[in-house]
CSV table of C-alpha atoms in Angstrom, one decimal:
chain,number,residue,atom,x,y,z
A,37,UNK,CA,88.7,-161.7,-27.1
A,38,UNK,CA,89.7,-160.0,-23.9
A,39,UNK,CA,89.6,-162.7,-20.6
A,40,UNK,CA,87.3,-161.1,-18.1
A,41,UNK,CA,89.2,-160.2,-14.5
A,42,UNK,CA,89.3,-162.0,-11.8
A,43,UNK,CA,86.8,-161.2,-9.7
A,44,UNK,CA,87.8,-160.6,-6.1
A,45,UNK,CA,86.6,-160.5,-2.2
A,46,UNK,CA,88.6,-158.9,0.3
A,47,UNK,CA,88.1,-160.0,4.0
A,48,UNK,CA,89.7,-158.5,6.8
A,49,UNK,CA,88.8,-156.4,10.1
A,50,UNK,CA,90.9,-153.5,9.3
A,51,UNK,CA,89.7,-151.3,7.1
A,52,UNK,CA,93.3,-149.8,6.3
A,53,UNK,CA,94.4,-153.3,5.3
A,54,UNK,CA,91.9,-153.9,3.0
A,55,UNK,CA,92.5,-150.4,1.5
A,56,UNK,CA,96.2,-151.3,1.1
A,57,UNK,CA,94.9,-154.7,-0.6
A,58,UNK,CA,92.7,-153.1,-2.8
A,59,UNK,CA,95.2,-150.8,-4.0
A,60,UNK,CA,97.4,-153.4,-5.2
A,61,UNK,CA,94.7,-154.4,-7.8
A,62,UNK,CA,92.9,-150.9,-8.0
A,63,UNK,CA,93.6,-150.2,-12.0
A,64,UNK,CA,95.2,-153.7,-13.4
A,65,UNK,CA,92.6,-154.4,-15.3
A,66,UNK,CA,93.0,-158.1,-15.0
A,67,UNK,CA,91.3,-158.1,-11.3
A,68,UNK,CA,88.2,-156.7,-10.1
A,69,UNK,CA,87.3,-155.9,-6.3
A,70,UNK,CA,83.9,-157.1,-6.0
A,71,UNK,CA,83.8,-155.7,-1.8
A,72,UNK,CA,84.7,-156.0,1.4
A,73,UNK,CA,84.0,-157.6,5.0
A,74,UNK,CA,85.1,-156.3,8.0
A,75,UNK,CA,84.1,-160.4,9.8
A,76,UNK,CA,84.1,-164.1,8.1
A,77,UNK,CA,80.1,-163.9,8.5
A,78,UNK,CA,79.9,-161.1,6.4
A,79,UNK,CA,82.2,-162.7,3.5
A,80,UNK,CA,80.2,-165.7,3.4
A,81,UNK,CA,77.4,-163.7,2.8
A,82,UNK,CA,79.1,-161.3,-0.4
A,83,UNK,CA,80.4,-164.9,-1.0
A,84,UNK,CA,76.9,-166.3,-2.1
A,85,UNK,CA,75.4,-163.0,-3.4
A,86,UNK,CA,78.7,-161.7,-5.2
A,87,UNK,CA,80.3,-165.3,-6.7
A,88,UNK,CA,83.9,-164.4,-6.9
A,89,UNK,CA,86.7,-166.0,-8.3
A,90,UNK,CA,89.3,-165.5,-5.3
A,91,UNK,CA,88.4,-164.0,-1.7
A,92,UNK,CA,91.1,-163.2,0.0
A,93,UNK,CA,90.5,-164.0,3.8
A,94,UNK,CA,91.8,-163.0,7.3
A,95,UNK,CA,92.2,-165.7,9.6
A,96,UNK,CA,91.8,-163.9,12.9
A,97,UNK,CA,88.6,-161.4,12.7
A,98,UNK,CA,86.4,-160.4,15.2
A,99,UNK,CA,82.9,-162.8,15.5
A,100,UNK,CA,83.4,-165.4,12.7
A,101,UNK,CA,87.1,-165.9,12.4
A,102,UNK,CA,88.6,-167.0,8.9
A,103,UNK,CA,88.7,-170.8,9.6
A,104,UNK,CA,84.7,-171.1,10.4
A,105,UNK,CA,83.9,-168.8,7.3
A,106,UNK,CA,86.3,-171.0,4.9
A,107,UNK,CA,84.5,-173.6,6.8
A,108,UNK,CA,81.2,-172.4,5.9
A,109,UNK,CA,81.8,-171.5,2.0
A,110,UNK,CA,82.8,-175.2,1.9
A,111,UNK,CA,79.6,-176.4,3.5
A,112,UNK,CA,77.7,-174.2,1.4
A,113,UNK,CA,79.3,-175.4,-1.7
A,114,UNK,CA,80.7,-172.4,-3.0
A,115,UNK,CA,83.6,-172.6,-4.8
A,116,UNK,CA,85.4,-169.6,-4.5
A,117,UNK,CA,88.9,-169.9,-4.0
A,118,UNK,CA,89.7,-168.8,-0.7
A,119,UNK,CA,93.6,-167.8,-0.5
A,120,UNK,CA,94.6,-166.5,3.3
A,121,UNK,CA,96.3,-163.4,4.0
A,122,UNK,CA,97.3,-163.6,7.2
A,123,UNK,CA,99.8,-161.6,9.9
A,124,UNK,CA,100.5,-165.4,11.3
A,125,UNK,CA,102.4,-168.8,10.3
A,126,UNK,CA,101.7,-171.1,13.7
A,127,UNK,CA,101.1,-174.1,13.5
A,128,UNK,CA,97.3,-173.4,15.1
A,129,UNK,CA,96.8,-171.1,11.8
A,130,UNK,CA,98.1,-172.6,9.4
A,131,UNK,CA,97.0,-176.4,9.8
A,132,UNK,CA,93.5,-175.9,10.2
A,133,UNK,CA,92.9,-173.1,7.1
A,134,UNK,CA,94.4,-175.7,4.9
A,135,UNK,CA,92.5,-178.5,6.9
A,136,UNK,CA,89.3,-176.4,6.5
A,137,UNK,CA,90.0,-176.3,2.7
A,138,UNK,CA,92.1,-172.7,2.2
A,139,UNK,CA,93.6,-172.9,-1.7
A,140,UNK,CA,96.6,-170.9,-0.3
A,141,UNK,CA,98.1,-169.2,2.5
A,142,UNK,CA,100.3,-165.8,2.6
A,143,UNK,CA,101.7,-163.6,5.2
A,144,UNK,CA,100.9,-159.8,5.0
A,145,UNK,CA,104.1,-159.0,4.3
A,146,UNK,CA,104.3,-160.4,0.6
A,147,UNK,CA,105.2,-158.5,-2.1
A,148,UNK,CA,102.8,-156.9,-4.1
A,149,UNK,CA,104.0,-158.8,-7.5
A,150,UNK,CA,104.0,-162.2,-5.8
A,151,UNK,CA,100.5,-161.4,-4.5
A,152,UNK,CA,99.1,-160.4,-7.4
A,153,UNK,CA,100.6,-164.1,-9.0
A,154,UNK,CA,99.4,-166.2,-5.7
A,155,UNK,CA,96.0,-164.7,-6.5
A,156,UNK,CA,96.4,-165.6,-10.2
A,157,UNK,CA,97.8,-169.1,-9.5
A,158,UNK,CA,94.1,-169.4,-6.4
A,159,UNK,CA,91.8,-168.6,-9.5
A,160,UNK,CA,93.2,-171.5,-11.3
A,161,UNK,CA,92.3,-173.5,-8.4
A,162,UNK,CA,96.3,-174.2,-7.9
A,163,UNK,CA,97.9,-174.2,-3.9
A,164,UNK,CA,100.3,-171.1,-3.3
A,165,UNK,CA,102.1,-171.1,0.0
A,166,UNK,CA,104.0,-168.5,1.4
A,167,UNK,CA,107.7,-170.5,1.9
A,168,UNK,CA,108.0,-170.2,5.8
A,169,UNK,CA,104.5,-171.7,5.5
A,170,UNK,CA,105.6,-174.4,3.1
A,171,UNK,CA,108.1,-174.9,5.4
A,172,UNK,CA,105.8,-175.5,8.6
A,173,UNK,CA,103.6,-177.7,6.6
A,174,UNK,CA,106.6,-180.0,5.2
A,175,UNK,CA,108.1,-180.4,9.0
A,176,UNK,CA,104.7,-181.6,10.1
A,177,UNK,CA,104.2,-184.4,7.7
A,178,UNK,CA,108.0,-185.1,7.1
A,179,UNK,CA,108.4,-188.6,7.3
A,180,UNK,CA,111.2,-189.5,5.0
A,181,UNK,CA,111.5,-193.4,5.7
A,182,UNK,CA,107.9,-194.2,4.7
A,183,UNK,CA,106.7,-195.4,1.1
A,184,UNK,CA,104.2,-193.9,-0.2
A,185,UNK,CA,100.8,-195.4,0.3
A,186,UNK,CA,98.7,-197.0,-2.1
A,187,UNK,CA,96.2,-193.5,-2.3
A,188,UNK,CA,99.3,-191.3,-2.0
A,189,UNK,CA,100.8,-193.4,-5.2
A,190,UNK,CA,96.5,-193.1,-7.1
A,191,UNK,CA,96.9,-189.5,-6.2
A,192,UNK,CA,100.5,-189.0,-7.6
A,193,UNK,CA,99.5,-190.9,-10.8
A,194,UNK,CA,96.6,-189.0,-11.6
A,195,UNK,CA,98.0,-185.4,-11.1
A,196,UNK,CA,101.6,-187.0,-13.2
A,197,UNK,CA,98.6,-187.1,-15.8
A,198,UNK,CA,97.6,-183.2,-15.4
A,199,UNK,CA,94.9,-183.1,-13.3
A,200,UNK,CA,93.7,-180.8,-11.0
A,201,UNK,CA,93.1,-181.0,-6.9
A,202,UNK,CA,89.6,-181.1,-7.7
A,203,UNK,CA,89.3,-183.4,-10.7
A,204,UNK,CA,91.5,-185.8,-8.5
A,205,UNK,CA,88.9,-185.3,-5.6
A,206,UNK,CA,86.3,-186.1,-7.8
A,207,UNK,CA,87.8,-189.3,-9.4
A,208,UNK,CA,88.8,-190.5,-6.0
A,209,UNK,CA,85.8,-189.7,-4.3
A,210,UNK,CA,87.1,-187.5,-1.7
A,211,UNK,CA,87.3,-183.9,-0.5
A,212,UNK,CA,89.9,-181.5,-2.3
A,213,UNK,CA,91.1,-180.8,1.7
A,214,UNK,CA,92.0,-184.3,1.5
A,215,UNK,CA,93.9,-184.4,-1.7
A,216,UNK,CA,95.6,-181.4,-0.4
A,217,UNK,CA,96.8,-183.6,2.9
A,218,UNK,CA,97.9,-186.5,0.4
A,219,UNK,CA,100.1,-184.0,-1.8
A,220,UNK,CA,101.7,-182.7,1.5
A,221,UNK,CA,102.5,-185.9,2.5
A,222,UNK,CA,104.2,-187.0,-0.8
A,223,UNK,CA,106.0,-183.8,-1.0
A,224,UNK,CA,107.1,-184.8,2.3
A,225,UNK,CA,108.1,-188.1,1.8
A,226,UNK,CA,110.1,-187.4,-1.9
A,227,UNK,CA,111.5,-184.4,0.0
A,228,UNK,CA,110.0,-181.9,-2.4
A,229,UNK,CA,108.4,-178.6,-2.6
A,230,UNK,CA,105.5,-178.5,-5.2
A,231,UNK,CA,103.8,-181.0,-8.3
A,232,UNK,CA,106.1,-180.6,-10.9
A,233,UNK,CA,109.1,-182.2,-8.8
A,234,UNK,CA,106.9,-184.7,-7.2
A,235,UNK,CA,106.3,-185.9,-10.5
A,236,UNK,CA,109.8,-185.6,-11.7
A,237,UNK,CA,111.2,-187.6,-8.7
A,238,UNK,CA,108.1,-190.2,-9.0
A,239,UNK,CA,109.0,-191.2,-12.1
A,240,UNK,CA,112.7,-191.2,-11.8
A,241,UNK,CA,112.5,-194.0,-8.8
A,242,UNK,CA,109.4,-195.8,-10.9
A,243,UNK,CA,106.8,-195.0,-8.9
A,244,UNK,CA,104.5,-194.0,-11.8
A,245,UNK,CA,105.2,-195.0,-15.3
């Protein structure tokens, strides 16, 4: 049985940016451009009416910018997996798309084959960060002295066991922006880069057992 594609929302002001976006997927048969906005108002709308599985979102647009839309899908509860695709990685860009609940964030300038697996890796509802962005994010939590906490250690337990940001959400009772903040912290502190070496490193100093 062939997996249907993943279904896709393109968001950006300039229409020859979302034309070079869309021909990155245009005939790989595992994705499926749904449409386009030219404004984050106009995503959220395809957003409720179209249901995709990943929109790919502009941060600075013209009327509603990229943060209030992923804003917006969030307060709307819809659960498309928003993954930015974005010119900048400052610190006023980056911190609040992740903050406003943004599965991922890439520059323009990745490569199409590493786009194409971000957008694979947002419709499994798994962060992708662009490394320079990784990198920003790291330096503004890194605090390599400090233990973990008690929720950082619940968290790191929990996705040691496989679970997803939003199954740990659930189970902890908070938002998935907030498990996102936790895992950015541990990373931080166990000077790592992503789950599987958080978990690695965990259990190699006993953290979890």
């Amino acid at each position: 049985m062939t997996e249907r594609p993943i279904r896709l929302l393109i968001a950006d002001d300039h229409p020859i940016v979302r034309d070079g976006i869309r021909g990155m997927f245009a005939g790989d048969p595992g994705f499926e451009v749904l449409a386009e906005a030219g404004d984050g108002a106009r995503a959220v709308e395809l957003a409720r009416a179209l249901e995709p599985d990943v929109i790919l979102m502009d941060l600075r647009m013209p009327g509603t910018d990229g943060v209030t839309a992923i804003k917006e899908l969030a307060r709307l509860g819809i659960t498309s997996r928003v993954l930015v695709l974005t010119t900048y990685d400052t610190d006023k860009d980056v911190l609040p798309a992740i903050e406003a609940g943004a599965t991922g964030y890439l520059l323009k300038d990745t490569q199409r084959d590493d786009l194409v697996r971000a957008v694979r890796t947002a419709a499994r509802g798994e962060s992708v960060l662009s490394p320079s962005v990784a990198t920003r994010l790291l330096g503004q939590v890194r605090t390599p002295a400090d233990p973990l906490s008690a929720r950082e250690l619940e968290v790191l337990d929990l996705i040691a066991q496989g679970t997803t940001n939003r199954e740990v959400a659930a189970r902890l009772f908070v938002s998935e922006a907030t498990v996102k903040t936790h895992l950015l912290h541990i990373y931080a502190k166990l000077g790592v880069n992503d789950r599987a070496a958080a978990v690695a490193v965990a259990f190699r100093r006993g953290l979890i057992g």
